[in-house]
Coordinates of C-alpha atoms in Angstrom, one line a residue:
M1159 CA -105.5 -8.3 58.3
L1160 CA -103.7 -11.8 58.1
N1161 CA -105.1 -13.9 54.7
Q1162 CA -106.8 -17.2 56.0
I1163 CA -104.1 -19.6 55.2
A1164 CA -101.3 -17.3 56.0
A1165 CA -103.1 -17.4 59.7
A1166 CA -103.4 -21.6 59.9
G1167 CA -99.9 -21.9 59.3
A1168 CA -99.3 -19.1 61.9
N1169 CA -101.3 -21.1 64.2
L1170 CA -99.9 -24.4 63.1
I1171 CA -96.1 -23.4 64.5
H1172 CA -97.9 -21.9 67.7
R1173 CA -99.1 -25.1 68.0
V1174 CA -96.1 -26.7 67.8
D1175 CA -93.7 -24.7 70.1
D1176 CA -96.2 -22.4 72.2
K1177 CA -93.8 -20.3 73.2
F1178 CA -92.4 -19.3 69.8
H1179 CA -94.0 -15.8 69.5
V1180 CA -92.4 -14.9 72.6
T1181 CA -89.1 -16.0 71.4
L1182 CA -88.6 -14.8 68.5
P1183 CA -85.4 -15.4 66.9
T1184 CA -84.5 -11.3 66.6
G1185 CA -81.1 -12.1 65.3
L1186 CA -82.9 -12.9 61.3
A1187 CA -85.4 -10.2 61.6
A1188 CA -87.0 -6.9 63.7
I1189 CA -90.6 -7.7 64.4
R1190 CA -91.7 -4.6 65.6
E1191 CA -95.8 -5.5 67.0
P1192 CA -97.8 -4.2 70.4
I1193 CA -96.5 -6.3 72.9
D1194 CA -100.6 -7.2 73.3
S1195 CA -100.6 -8.7 69.6
K1196 CA -101.8 -12.3 68.7
P1197 CA -99.7 -15.1 68.5
T1198 CA -100.4 -16.3 65.1
T1199 CA -99.7 -12.4 64.2
K1200 CA -96.5 -12.5 65.4
I1201 CA -95.4 -15.3 63.7
A1202 CA -97.1 -14.7 60.3
N1203 CA -95.2 -11.2 60.9
F1204 CA -91.9 -13.3 61.2
H1205 CA -92.7 -15.3 58.2
R1206 CA -92.6 -12.1 56.3
A1207 CA -89.5 -10.8 57.3
I1208 CA -88.1 -14.4 56.4
V1209 CA -89.3 -14.1 52.8
Q1210 CA -88.0 -10.5 52.7
T1211 CA -84.7 -11.6 54.1
H1212 CA -83.9 -15.3 52.7
F1213 CA -85.1 -15.3 49.3
P1214 CA -83.7 -11.5 48.2
Q1215 CA -84.3 -10.8 44.4
P1216 CA -81.3 -11.1 42.7
P1217 CA -79.8 -13.6 45.2
N1218 CA -77.6 -12.7 47.1
P1219 CA -74.8 -15.3 48.3
D1220 CA -72.9 -12.8 50.7
R1221 CA -76.5 -12.4 52.5
I1222 CA -77.1 -16.6 52.3
A1223 CA -73.8 -16.7 53.9
R1224 CA -74.4 -14.7 56.7
I1225 CA -77.6 -16.4 57.0
K1226 CA -75.9 -19.8 57.4
D1227 CA -73.6 -18.7 59.5
Y1228 CA -76.8 -17.3 61.5
Y1229 CA -78.4 -21.0 61.8
F1230 CA -74.4 -22.6 62.3
K1231 CA -74.2 -20.4 65.8
E1232 CA -77.7 -21.3 66.7
H1233 CA -77.6 -24.9 66.5
V1234 CA -74.6 -26.5 66.1
I1235 CA -73.5 -28.4 69.1
K1236 CA -70.7 -26.1 71.0
P1237 CA -67.3 -27.5 71.4
E1238 CA -68.0 -27.0 75.3
N1239 CA -71.0 -29.1 75.2
I1240 CA -69.0 -32.2 73.5
P1241 CA -69.1 -35.3 76.3
E1242 CA -66.1 -36.8 77.3
A1243 CA -68.0 -39.7 76.4
E1244 CA -68.1 -39.4 72.5
F1245 CA -63.8 -39.0 73.0
I1246 CA -63.5 -42.1 74.7
R1247 CA -66.0 -44.1 72.4
Q1248 CA -63.9 -42.9 69.6
Q1249 CA -60.7 -44.2 71.3
R1250 CA -62.9 -47.6 71.6
I1251 CA -63.6 -47.5 67.5
A1252 CA -60.0 -47.0 66.6
R1253 CA -58.7 -49.5 68.9
D1254 CA -61.6 -52.3 67.2
L1255 CA -60.3 -50.7 64.3
G1256 CA -56.7 -52.1 65.0
H1257 CA -55.1 -49.1 65.7
G1258 CA -53.9 -50.0 69.3
D1259 CA -54.6 -47.9 72.5
V1260 CA -55.0 -44.2 71.0
D1261 CA -54.1 -41.4 73.6
I1262 CA -56.9 -38.8 73.6
T1263 CA -54.8 -35.9 74.0
D1264 CA -55.6 -31.9 73.6
E1265 CA -54.7 -32.0 70.0
L1266 CA -56.8 -35.0 69.0
K1267 CA -59.8 -33.9 71.0
K1268 CA -59.4 -30.3 68.8
Q1269 CA -59.3 -32.9 65.5
L1270 CA -62.1 -34.8 66.8
T1271 CA -64.5 -31.6 67.9
E1272 CA -63.7 -30.0 64.9
V1273 CA -65.1 -32.7 62.6
I1274 CA -68.1 -33.4 64.8
I1275 CA -68.7 -29.5 64.3
Q1276 CA -68.3 -29.6 60.5
D1277 CA -70.4 -32.3 59.7
Q1278 CA -73.2 -30.9 61.9
K1279 CA -72.8 -27.8 59.6
A1280 CA -72.7 -30.0 56.5
R1281 CA -76.0 -31.8 56.7
I1282 CA -78.1 -27.9 58.2
E1283 CA -76.7 -26.5 54.9
D1284 CA -78.1 -29.8 52.6
W1285 CA -81.5 -28.6 54.6
L1286 CA -80.6 -24.9 54.2
D1287 CA -79.6 -25.1 50.3
Y1288 CA -82.5 -27.0 49.8
L1289 CA -85.5 -24.9 51.2
L1290 CA -83.7 -21.5 50.3
S1291 CA -84.0 -23.2 46.4
D1292 CA -85.9 -23.0 43.6
D1293 CA -86.3 -26.7 43.9
S1294 CA -88.7 -26.2 47.3
S1295 CA -90.6 -22.7 45.8
S1296 CA -93.4 -24.5 46.0
Y1297 CA -93.4 -25.1 49.9
P1298 CA -95.2 -21.8 52.0
I1299 CA -92.6 -20.5 54.1
W1300 CA -94.8 -21.6 57.1
A1301 CA -94.1 -25.0 56.3
K1302 CA -90.4 -24.5 55.3
H1303 CA -90.4 -22.8 58.8
W1304 CA -92.4 -25.8 60.8
A1305 CA -90.1 -29.0 58.5
F1306 CA -87.4 -27.0 58.9
D1307 CA -87.3 -26.7 63.0
G1308 CA -88.9 -30.3 63.0
M1309 CA -85.4 -31.2 61.9
L1310 CA -83.4 -29.5 64.1
K1311 CA -84.7 -31.9 67.2
L1312 CA -84.1 -34.9 65.6
G1313 CA -81.7 -36.9 66.9
Q1314 CA -79.9 -40.6 64.5
Y1315 CA -82.7 -42.7 62.6
D1316 CA -82.6 -46.2 64.1
K1317 CA -83.3 -48.4 60.9
T1318 CA -84.9 -51.5 63.1
K1319 CA -87.3 -49.5 65.3
Q1320 CA -87.7 -46.7 62.5
K1321 CA -87.6 -43.9 64.6
F1322 CA -85.5 -41.3 65.1
S1323 CA -83.7 -40.6 68.6
N1324 CA -83.9 -37.2 70.4
R1325 CA -81.4 -34.5 70.0
S1326 CA -80.5 -31.9 72.8
S1327 CA -77.5 -29.5 73.4
D1328 CA -74.9 -32.0 73.7
T1329 CA -76.1 -34.5 70.6
T1330 CA -72.7 -35.4 68.7
A1331 CA -74.2 -36.9 66.1
P1332 CA -74.8 -35.0 62.6
F1333 CA -78.2 -33.9 61.9
T1334 CA -80.2 -36.4 59.5
E1335 CA -80.0 -37.0 56.1
L1336 CA -82.3 -34.5 53.8
D1337 CA -84.7 -37.0 52.2
R1338 CA -86.3 -34.9 49.2
E1339 CA -88.8 -37.7 48.3
A1340 CA -90.2 -38.1 51.9
L1341 CA -89.9 -34.6 52.7
A1342 CA -92.0 -33.9 49.7
L1343 CA -94.5 -36.6 50.5
V1344 CA -94.2 -34.4 54.3
M1345 CA -94.9 -31.4 53.4
D1346 CA -98.0 -32.5 50.5
L1347 CA -99.6 -34.3 53.9
V1348 CA -99.0 -30.9 56.6
I1349 CA -99.9 -28.7 53.6
K1350 CA -103.3 -29.9 52.7
K1351 CA -104.1 -30.4 56.0
V1352 CA -103.5 -26.4 57.0
T1353 CA -105.0 -25.0 53.6
Q1354 CA -108.0 -27.6 53.2
F1355 CA -108.9 -29.4 56.8
D1356 CA -107.8 -26.4 59.3
T1357 CA -109.5 -23.9 57.2
L1358 CA -113.1 -25.7 57.8
P1359 CA -116.0 -23.3 59.5
N1360 CA -115.6 -23.9 63.5
H1361 CA -119.0 -24.6 63.2
L1362 CA -118.7 -28.0 61.9
S1363 CA -119.3 -31.3 63.9
K1364 CA -116.4 -34.1 64.9
Q1365 CA -118.5 -36.2 62.5
E1366 CA -118.7 -33.4 59.2
K1367 CA -114.8 -32.9 60.2
N1368 CA -114.2 -36.6 59.7
T1369 CA -115.4 -36.3 57.1
N1370 CA -114.1 -33.9 55.7
L1371 CA -110.6 -35.4 56.4
E1372 CA -111.4 -38.6 54.5
A1373 CA -112.4 -36.3 51.4
I1374 CA -109.2 -34.4 52.0
F1375 CA -107.3 -37.6 52.3
P1376 CA -108.8 -40.6 51.2
E1377 CA -105.7 -43.1 52.0
I1378 CA -106.3 -42.4 55.6
K1379 CA -109.3 -45.0 54.8
D1380 CA -106.5 -47.7 55.0
D1381 CA -104.6 -46.5 57.4
N1382 CA -105.6 -45.8 60.5
Q1383 CA -102.1 -44.5 61.9
L1384 CA -102.1 -42.2 58.6
K1385 CA -104.9 -40.2 60.1
D1386 CA -103.7 -39.8 63.6
L1387 CA -100.7 -38.3 62.3
I1388 CA -102.2 -35.8 59.7
Q1389 CA -104.0 -34.6 62.5
N1390 CA -101.2 -34.3 64.9
A1391 CA -99.2 -32.7 62.2
N1392 CA -96.0 -33.4 64.3
F1393 CA -92.7 -33.6 62.3
R1394 CA -90.9 -36.1 63.7
T1395 CA -93.7 -38.9 63.5
L1396 CA -94.5 -38.1 59.6
Y1397 CA -90.9 -38.1 58.9
E1398 CA -90.6 -41.5 60.3
Y1399 CA -94.0 -42.6 58.5
A1400 CA -92.7 -41.5 55.2
I1401 CA -88.7 -42.7 55.1
K1402 CA -90.6 -46.3 56.3
K1403 CA -93.1 -46.3 53.3
L1404 CA -90.8 -45.3 50.8
A1405 CA -88.1 -47.7 52.2
S1406 CA -90.6 -50.5 51.6
S1407 CA -91.5 -49.6 48.2
E1408 CA -89.6 -52.4 45.9
K1409 CA -87.5 -51.5 42.7
N1410 CA -86.6 -54.7 40.0
L1411 CA -83.5 -52.9 38.8
S1412 CA -82.0 -56.7 36.9
T1413 CA -83.7 -55.0 33.4
T1414 CA -83.1 -51.9 31.6
E1415 CA -85.5 -52.7 29.2
G1416 CA -88.3 -50.3 29.9
A1417 CA -89.8 -46.5 28.2
W1418 CA -89.5 -42.6 28.3
V1419 CA -92.7 -41.4 28.9
K1420 CA -93.2 -37.4 28.4
Y1421 CA -95.2 -35.3 31.1
P1422 CA -95.8 -32.1 28.7
K1423 CA -95.4 -28.6 30.1
G1424 CA -98.8 -27.1 31.3
S1425 CA -100.6 -31.1 31.4
D1426 CA -102.2 -32.2 34.5
H1427 CA -99.1 -32.7 37.2
I1428 CA -101.1 -35.4 39.3
V1429 CA -100.6 -37.8 36.0
L1430 CA -96.5 -37.6 36.5
V1431 CA -97.2 -37.5 41.1
E1432 CA -99.3 -41.0 40.7
A1433 CA -96.5 -42.2 38.7
L1434 CA -93.8 -41.9 40.9
K1435 CA -95.3 -41.4 44.1
G1436 CA -94.2 -44.4 46.4
K1437 CA -91.4 -45.8 44.1
G1438 CA -88.7 -44.7 46.0
T1439 CA -86.9 -42.3 43.4
G1440 CA -85.4 -39.7 46.5
W1441 CA -87.1 -37.0 43.9
C1442 CA -89.1 -34.2 45.2
T1443 CA -91.2 -34.3 42.2
A1444 CA -93.4 -37.3 43.9
A1445 CA -95.1 -34.3 45.3
E1446 CA -98.3 -32.6 44.0
S1447 CA -96.9 -28.9 44.8
T1448 CA -93.7 -29.5 43.0
A1449 CA -94.5 -31.3 40.5
R1450 CA -97.1 -28.6 39.6
T1451 CA -94.9 -26.1 39.8
Q1452 CA -92.1 -28.1 37.4
L1453 CA -94.3 -28.7 35.3
S1454 CA -95.3 -25.0 34.5
S1455 CA -92.4 -24.2 33.8
G1456 CA -90.9 -27.1 30.6
D1457 CA -91.7 -30.6 30.2
F1458 CA -90.8 -33.7 31.9
Y1459 CA -89.7 -37.4 30.9
V1460 CA -89.5 -40.2 32.9
Y1461 CA -87.6 -43.6 32.0
F1462 CA -90.0 -46.4 33.3
S1463 CA -88.5 -49.8 33.5
F1464 CA -90.3 -53.0 32.8
D1465 CA -91.6 -54.6 36.2
S1466 CA -92.7 -58.6 36.7
E1467 CA -95.6 -57.8 34.4
N1468 CA -93.8 -56.5 31.3
K1469 CA -95.1 -53.2 32.4
P1470 CA -93.0 -49.7 32.7
T1471 CA -93.5 -48.9 35.8
I1472 CA -90.3 -48.5 37.9
P1473 CA -88.9 -44.7 37.9
R1474 CA -85.0 -45.2 36.9
A1475 CA -84.1 -41.7 35.5
A1476 CA -85.9 -38.6 34.5
I1477 CA -85.0 -35.1 32.5
R1478 CA -86.8 -32.1 33.7
M1479 CA -87.0 -28.6 31.2
Q1480 CA -86.5 -25.7 31.8
N1481 CA -88.5 -24.2 28.3
N1482 CA -86.6 -25.4 25.9
S1483 CA -83.4 -25.9 27.8
I1484 CA -81.9 -29.2 30.2
A1485 CA -82.5 -27.9 33.8
E1486 CA -81.9 -31.6 35.6
V1487 CA -81.1 -35.1 34.9
R1488 CA -81.7 -37.4 38.3
G1489 CA -81.4 -41.2 38.6
I1490 CA -82.7 -43.4 41.7
A1491 CA -78.7 -44.2 43.0
E1492 CA -77.6 -42.6 46.0
Q1493 CA -77.9 -38.6 45.6
Q1494 CA -80.0 -39.1 43.1
N1495 CA -76.8 -39.9 40.7
L1496 CA -77.9 -42.5 37.8
D1497 CA -77.9 -45.9 38.8
S1498 CA -74.9 -48.4 36.7
A1499 CA -76.9 -49.3 34.3
I1500 CA -79.0 -46.9 33.3
T1501 CA -76.4 -44.4 32.0
D1502 CA -76.4 -45.7 28.0
V1503 CA -79.8 -45.3 28.3
V1504 CA -80.1 -41.8 29.3
E1505 CA -77.2 -41.1 27.2
D1506 CA -79.1 -42.2 24.3
K1507 CA -82.1 -40.0 25.3
L1508 CA -80.0 -37.4 25.5
K1509 CA -78.4 -36.7 22.0
E1510 CA -82.4 -35.6 20.7
F1511 CA -81.9 -32.2 22.6
Q1512 CA -80.2 -29.7 21.8
D1513 CA -78.0 -29.0 24.7
G1514 CA -77.9 -32.3 25.5
K1515 CA -74.1 -32.7 24.4
L1516 CA -73.4 -30.9 27.8
Y1517 CA -74.7 -33.5 29.9
K1518 CA -72.4 -36.2 27.2
K1519 CA -69.2 -35.5 30.1
K1520 CA -71.0 -37.1 32.9
S1521 CA -72.4 -39.7 31.1
A1522 CA -69.1 -40.5 29.9
D1523 CA -67.7 -40.0 33.3
M1524 CA -70.2 -42.4 35.1
K1525 CA -70.1 -44.9 32.1
A1526 CA -66.3 -44.8 33.1
L1527 CA -66.5 -45.4 37.2
T1528 CA -68.7 -48.1 36.8
D1529 CA -66.2 -49.7 34.3
I1530 CA -63.5 -49.7 37.0
E1531 CA -65.9 -50.0 40.1
N1532 CA -65.0 -53.8 40.7
T1533 CA -61.2 -53.8 38.8
V1534 CA -58.4 -54.6 40.7
D1535 CA -55.4 -53.9 38.1
L1536 CA -56.6 -50.3 36.6
T1537 CA -54.5 -48.7 34.0
K1538 CA -52.5 -45.2 34.1
D1539 CA -55.7 -43.7 32.1
E1540 CA -57.8 -45.1 34.7
L1541 CA -55.6 -44.0 37.5
R1542 CA -55.8 -40.4 36.0
F1543 CA -59.5 -40.5 35.4
L1544 CA -60.3 -42.2 39.5
Y1545 CA -57.7 -39.2 40.9
E1546 CA -59.3 -36.7 38.7
I1547 CA -55.9 -35.3 37.3
D1548 CA -57.4 -34.1 34.2
S1549 CA -60.5 -33.0 35.1
I1550 CA -63.3 -34.0 37.9
I1551 CA -65.6 -36.5 38.2
E1552 CA -68.7 -35.4 36.8
G1553 CA -72.4 -37.2 38.3
F1554 CA -76.0 -36.4 37.8
G1555 CA -76.9 -36.2 42.0
Y1556 CA -76.5 -33.3 44.0
Q1557 CA -72.9 -34.4 45.3
K1558 CA -70.1 -36.3 44.9
D1559 CA -70.8 -39.7 43.4
P1560 CA -69.5 -41.6 46.9
R1561 CA -68.7 -44.5 45.0
I1562 CA -65.3 -42.0 43.8
A1563 CA -64.1 -42.5 47.5
E1564 CA -65.4 -46.4 48.4
I1565 CA -62.9 -46.7 45.2
K1566 CA -60.3 -44.9 46.7
A1567 CA -60.1 -46.4 50.0
K1568 CA -59.4 -49.7 48.9
R1569 CA -56.4 -48.1 47.2
D1570 CA -53.0 -47.4 48.4
M1571 CA -52.7 -43.8 47.6
K1572 CA -49.2 -43.3 47.4
Q1573 CA -48.1 -46.1 44.8
D1574 CA -51.3 -45.0 42.6
Y1575 CA -49.7 -41.4 42.4
A1576 CA -46.5 -42.9 41.8
S1577 CA -47.8 -45.0 38.7
I1578 CA -49.5 -42.1 37.3
F1579 CA -46.8 -39.7 37.6
D1580 CA -43.9 -42.3 37.0
V1581 CA -42.0 -41.0 40.2
L1582 CA -40.4 -43.0 43.3
A1583 CA -42.9 -43.8 45.7
N1584 CA -41.2 -41.9 48.2
K1585 CA -41.6 -38.5 46.5
V1586 CA -44.6 -38.5 47.2
A1587 CA -46.5 -37.4 50.2
T1588 CA -50.2 -38.1 51.1
S1589 CA -49.6 -36.2 55.0
I1590 CA -48.1 -33.0 55.5
D1591 CA -45.5 -34.7 58.1
E1592 CA -44.0 -36.5 54.6
L1593 CA -43.4 -33.4 52.5
N1594 CA -39.8 -32.8 52.4
D1595 CA -37.6 -31.0 49.6
D1596 CA -37.9 -34.0 47.4
T1597 CA -41.3 -33.8 47.4
K1598 CA -43.2 -33.6 43.5
I1599 CA -46.2 -34.8 44.5
F1600 CA -48.7 -34.4 47.5
G1601 CA -52.0 -36.8 47.0
G1602 CA -55.1 -35.5 48.9
D1603 CA -55.9 -32.2 50.5
L1604 CA -53.4 -30.4 51.6
D1605 CA -54.7 -28.0 54.3
L1606 CA -52.4 -25.6 56.1
Y1607 CA -55.1 -23.2 57.8
N1608 CA -53.5 -22.2 60.9
S1609 CA -50.6 -24.5 60.3
Q1610 CA -46.5 -23.7 61.2
V1611 CA -45.9 -24.4 57.8
T1612 CA -44.0 -22.1 55.8
S1613 CA -42.7 -23.5 52.5
L1614 CA -43.6 -26.0 50.4
P1615 CA -40.9 -27.9 48.5
D1616 CA -39.9 -26.2 45.3
A1617 CA -39.9 -29.8 43.6
L1618 CA -43.6 -30.0 43.8
T1619 CA -45.9 -30.2 41.0
H1620 CA -49.0 -31.5 41.9
I1621 CA -51.7 -31.6 44.6
G1622 CA -54.0 -34.1 44.4
G1623 CA -57.3 -32.2 46.2
Y1624 CA -57.5 -28.7 47.6
L1625 CA -55.1 -26.3 48.9
N1626 CA -55.9 -24.5 52.0
L1627 CA -53.9 -21.3 52.6
Y1628 CA -56.5 -19.3 55.0
N1629 CA -54.5 -17.5 57.5
S1630 CA -51.1 -19.4 56.9
Q1631 CA -47.8 -18.4 56.8
V1632 CA -46.6 -19.5 53.3
T1633 CA -45.6 -17.0 51.0
S1634 CA -45.1 -18.6 47.8
L1635 CA -46.0 -21.4 46.1
P1636 CA -43.8 -23.4 43.7
D1637 CA -42.3 -22.2 40.3
A1638 CA -43.2 -25.8 39.5
L1639 CA -46.4 -26.0 40.7
T1640 CA -49.2 -27.1 37.4
H1641 CA -52.3 -28.2 39.1
I1642 CA -54.5 -28.5 42.0
G1643 CA -56.9 -31.1 42.0
G1644 CA -59.3 -29.2 44.3
Y1645 CA -60.4 -25.9 45.5
L1646 CA -57.3 -22.8 45.7
D1647 CA -57.6 -20.9 49.3
L1648 CA -55.9 -17.4 49.0
S1649 CA -58.2 -15.3 51.0
N1650 CA -56.3 -13.9 53.9
S1651 CA -53.2 -15.7 52.4
Q1652 CA -49.6 -14.2 52.7
V1653 CA -49.2 -15.3 48.8
T1654 CA -48.6 -12.6 46.4
S1655 CA -48.7 -14.1 43.0
L1656 CA -49.4 -17.5 41.4
P1657 CA -46.7 -20.0 39.4
D1658 CA -46.5 -19.0 36.0
A1659 CA -47.0 -22.9 35.8
L1660 CA -50.2 -23.6 36.8
T1661 CA -52.9 -24.5 34.5
H1662 CA -55.5 -26.2 36.3
I1663 CA -57.4 -25.7 39.3
S1664 CA -60.2 -28.2 39.6
S1665 CA -62.6 -25.9 41.9
D1666 CA -62.7 -22.9 43.5
L1667 CA -60.5 -20.6 43.2
N1668 CA -61.1 -18.2 46.3
L1669 CA -59.3 -14.6 46.0
R1670 CA -61.6 -12.8 48.3
S1671 CA -59.2 -10.8 50.7
S1672 CA -56.2 -12.1 49.0
Q1673 CA -52.9 -10.0 47.6
V1674 CA -53.0 -11.7 44.7
T1675 CA -53.0 -9.1 41.3
S1676 CA -53.4 -11.5 39.2
L1677 CA -53.6 -15.1 37.7
P1678 CA -50.9 -17.2 35.2
A1679 CA -51.5 -17.0 31.7
A1680 CA -51.2 -20.9 31.1
L1681 CA -54.6 -20.9 33.4
T1682 CA -57.3 -22.8 31.3
H1683 CA -59.5 -24.3 33.4
I1684 CA -61.2 -23.2 36.4
G1685 CA -63.7 -26.3 37.9
G1686 CA -65.4 -24.6 40.7
D1687 CA -66.3 -20.8 41.7
L1688 CA -64.4 -17.9 40.7
D1689 CA -64.7 -15.2 43.0
L1690 CA -63.1 -11.4 42.5
S1691 CA -66.0 -9.5 43.9
N1692 CA -63.4 -6.7 45.7
S1693 CA -60.6 -8.6 44.5
Q1694 CA -56.9 -6.9 43.4
V1695 CA -57.3 -8.9 39.8
T1696 CA -57.7 -6.7 37.2
S1697 CA -57.5 -9.4 34.4
L1698 CA -58.2 -13.0 33.2
P1699 CA -56.2 -15.2 31.8
D1700 CA -56.6 -15.2 27.4
A1701 CA -56.4 -18.8 27.3
L1702 CA -59.4 -19.6 30.2
T1703 CA -61.7 -21.8 28.6
H1704 CA -63.5 -23.2 31.4
I1705 CA -65.0 -22.0 34.8
G1706 CA -67.0 -25.2 36.1
G1707 CA -68.8 -23.2 38.7
S1708 CA -70.0 -19.0 39.1
L1709 CA -67.9 -15.8 38.3
N1710 CA -68.5 -13.3 40.1
L1711 CA -67.0 -9.8 39.0
S1712 CA -69.7 -7.6 41.1
N1713 CA -67.8 -4.9 42.1
S1714 CA -64.3 -6.2 40.1
Q1715 CA -61.6 -4.3 38.6
V1716 CA -61.7 -6.6 35.7
T1717 CA -62.9 -5.1 32.7
S1718 CA -62.9 -8.1 30.6
L1719 CA -63.5 -11.9 29.5
P1720 CA -60.9 -13.8 27.7
D1721 CA -61.8 -14.2 24.4
A1722 CA -61.5 -18.0 24.7
L1723 CA -64.2 -18.3 27.2
T1724 CA -66.8 -21.0 25.8
H1725 CA -68.4 -21.9 29.5
I1726 CA -69.5 -20.9 32.7
G1727 CA -71.2 -23.5 34.7
G1728 CA -72.8 -21.6 37.6
D1729 CA -73.9 -17.9 38.1
L1730 CA -72.6 -14.9 36.3
N1731 CA -72.5 -11.9 38.2
L1732 CA -71.8 -8.4 36.6
Y1733 CA -73.3 -6.2 39.3
N1734 CA -71.4 -3.2 39.3
S1735 CA -69.0 -4.9 36.8
Q1736 CA -67.0 -2.9 34.4
V1737 CA -67.1 -5.6 31.9
T1738 CA -68.5 -4.7 28.6
S1739 CA -69.2 -7.2 26.6
L1740 CA -69.3 -11.0 27.1
P1741 CA -67.0 -13.1 24.7
D1742 CA -68.5 -14.3 21.1
A1743 CA -67.2 -17.9 22.2
L1744 CA -69.5 -17.9 25.1
T1745 CA -72.4 -21.1 24.6
H1746 CA -73.1 -22.0 28.3
I1747 CA -74.3 -20.2 31.4
G1748 CA -75.7 -22.9 34.1
G1749 CA -76.8 -20.6 36.2
Y1750 CA -78.6 -16.3 36.7
L1751 CA -77.0 -13.8 34.6
D1752 CA -77.1 -10.5 36.9
L1753 CA -76.6 -7.5 34.7
E1754 CA -78.2 -4.8 36.8
N1755 CA -75.9 -1.7 36.8
S1756 CA -73.5 -3.1 34.3
Q1757 CA -72.3 -2.1 31.0
V1758 CA -73.4 -4.9 28.9
T1759 CA -76.1 -4.1 26.7
S1760 CA -75.7 -7.5 24.8
L1761 CA -76.0 -11.1 24.6
P1762 CA -73.2 -13.0 22.6
A1763 CA -75.8 -15.1 19.6
A1764 CA -73.3 -18.6 20.8
L1765 CA -74.8 -18.7 24.1
T1766 CA -77.3 -20.9 24.0
H1767 CA -78.0 -21.9 27.4
I1768 CA -78.8 -19.9 30.6
G1769 CA -80.0 -21.8 33.8
G1770 CA -81.3 -19.4 36.1
K1771 CA -82.9 -15.9 35.1
I1772 CA -81.5 -12.8 33.5
F1773 CA -81.9 -10.0 36.2
F1774 CA -81.4 -5.9 34.6
K1775 CA -83.3 -2.8 35.7
R1776 CA -86.2 -1.5 33.0
D1777 CA -84.4 1.3 31.9
Q1778 CA -81.1 -0.3 31.3
N1779 CA -80.9 -1.0 27.4
V1780 CA -80.3 -4.7 27.2
K1781 CA -80.8 -6.4 24.1
V1782 CA -82.1 -10.2 25.1
P1783 CA -82.8 -12.7 22.4
K1784 CA -86.3 -14.2 22.1
L1785 CA -84.9 -17.6 23.5
F1786 CA -84.7 -15.9 26.3
V1787 CA -86.9 -13.4 27.0
E1788 CA -89.3 -15.4 29.5
K1789 CA -86.2 -16.0 32.2
I1790 CA -85.6 -11.6 32.0
H1791 CA -86.4 -10.9 35.9
Y1792 CA -86.4 -6.5 36.4
S1793 CA -85.1 -6.2 39.7

């Protein structure tokens, strides 16, 4: 027997798509129901299966990757469906930009097709990452289904008309951007409707139902349009309404004078919601369900700057706590980065917290980026910073600060790299075609996926962006190579070893299905994820101090971690690992710690921060300090 709310949620899906129960996505979950089962029963059972497959505990990166691939396959445009008109449009754009008449060759079509597909994948992944994350845990599965299905039907947003176009199988535009605050507003409305209005007794008269609707949604008394939107529960029109409403909110960013307000753990979440609602922050905390969940886990701090009446009402920054640790810092700029004027205010506040120093680099990076944003003549140190030679520029948003690419786009990359490394400009290459025996610096990304390039110049010391050797014909890397400014992908590569001189990989190091058996002794810094699951690597360099992302040692041959390792920015997965202890110097794990079936029995005394849960079995003898007891999750 379905509970009333689950049935109401399933009924919402049935009203939106009355054929869904007939065409359930069997690729994701096998729904075995009698052929005469009610549509809502089938849909509710499908939702239960989705919870089991999409939200495993502990989190399973491989399963999530497979789920994403499924959605990509189902919803991303197929190459054969891209209309010829799209290539003609790109040809016209090139001409308008002064590139002359560009021939639409098969190779160019292939490149444009790849861009279209990758852009669509990226947008779907943004939505999936959020809907599968703890940040959206307050939303029931039927509401996530309703929102994601509605998003898939949206074309481009016309800011003038404030409307979305329809999406079809040959739509080349990316899927719509995820606006967390707009989505939060929409989710609040639909969840209230389904759980409070749709579950009212059927015998109520129309007048009685209208009275109840106004009691549940008092705001509709002044907004007849909203009343119709709520009753129809159409994702498109509600999302358009939310975007329009939030876009109309005014922000006075001319002053940073204001005050911090603390919303204590366990306090009334409505107080926080009312302070943020309609202010256009982009924070999902503006929704009641999310605010309730977040305040149940820790304190929440908001910095409000003064409005025209000298009252602190304009939210500018937020610090969310998870028990005694900082969970996230957010601003109101694009991708929830801090706006440039507020960085100093946040940096001063962070000094009050035990782990505030972890955010010091982010604050410093944002301030430095602001300083050079409108500067033409940059010093060598400023250029090294902008091109992320020594470290990645870190911000407080979910994605890369867009100002980095905007500043670079206005500059001469080749000349900048020549200045940074004191070489002639002819020693710098910015495309594969420019590579030659004299090339010392490659500026930007070097993508050799399925490339005909068989070797790299012996003189090459620095690659500014990523190096992709997946399915590449390159068999070795130059001995002189010291620095890779992005990720290094060696999966399905013919490379068997890394240069001894390599000290720095700024992003992920992917060794899956790689022939590499060891890492360079000089390697001190991996800025992103290090995945050694099922790899041939048996040990990590003694000099390695920093892994900026996750470290996956599940089913790995590695038996110990470097004594110098102090920081793991993401998850530490030791499931079925041979590692017996964690380094005494380790102070920070940014994500979860999976100890299931591991040989680790205690945590280092220096470890003061674990961002996620700690997973292990009840019968494992693991000693966990009192600081982290609340994070234990028995698997």
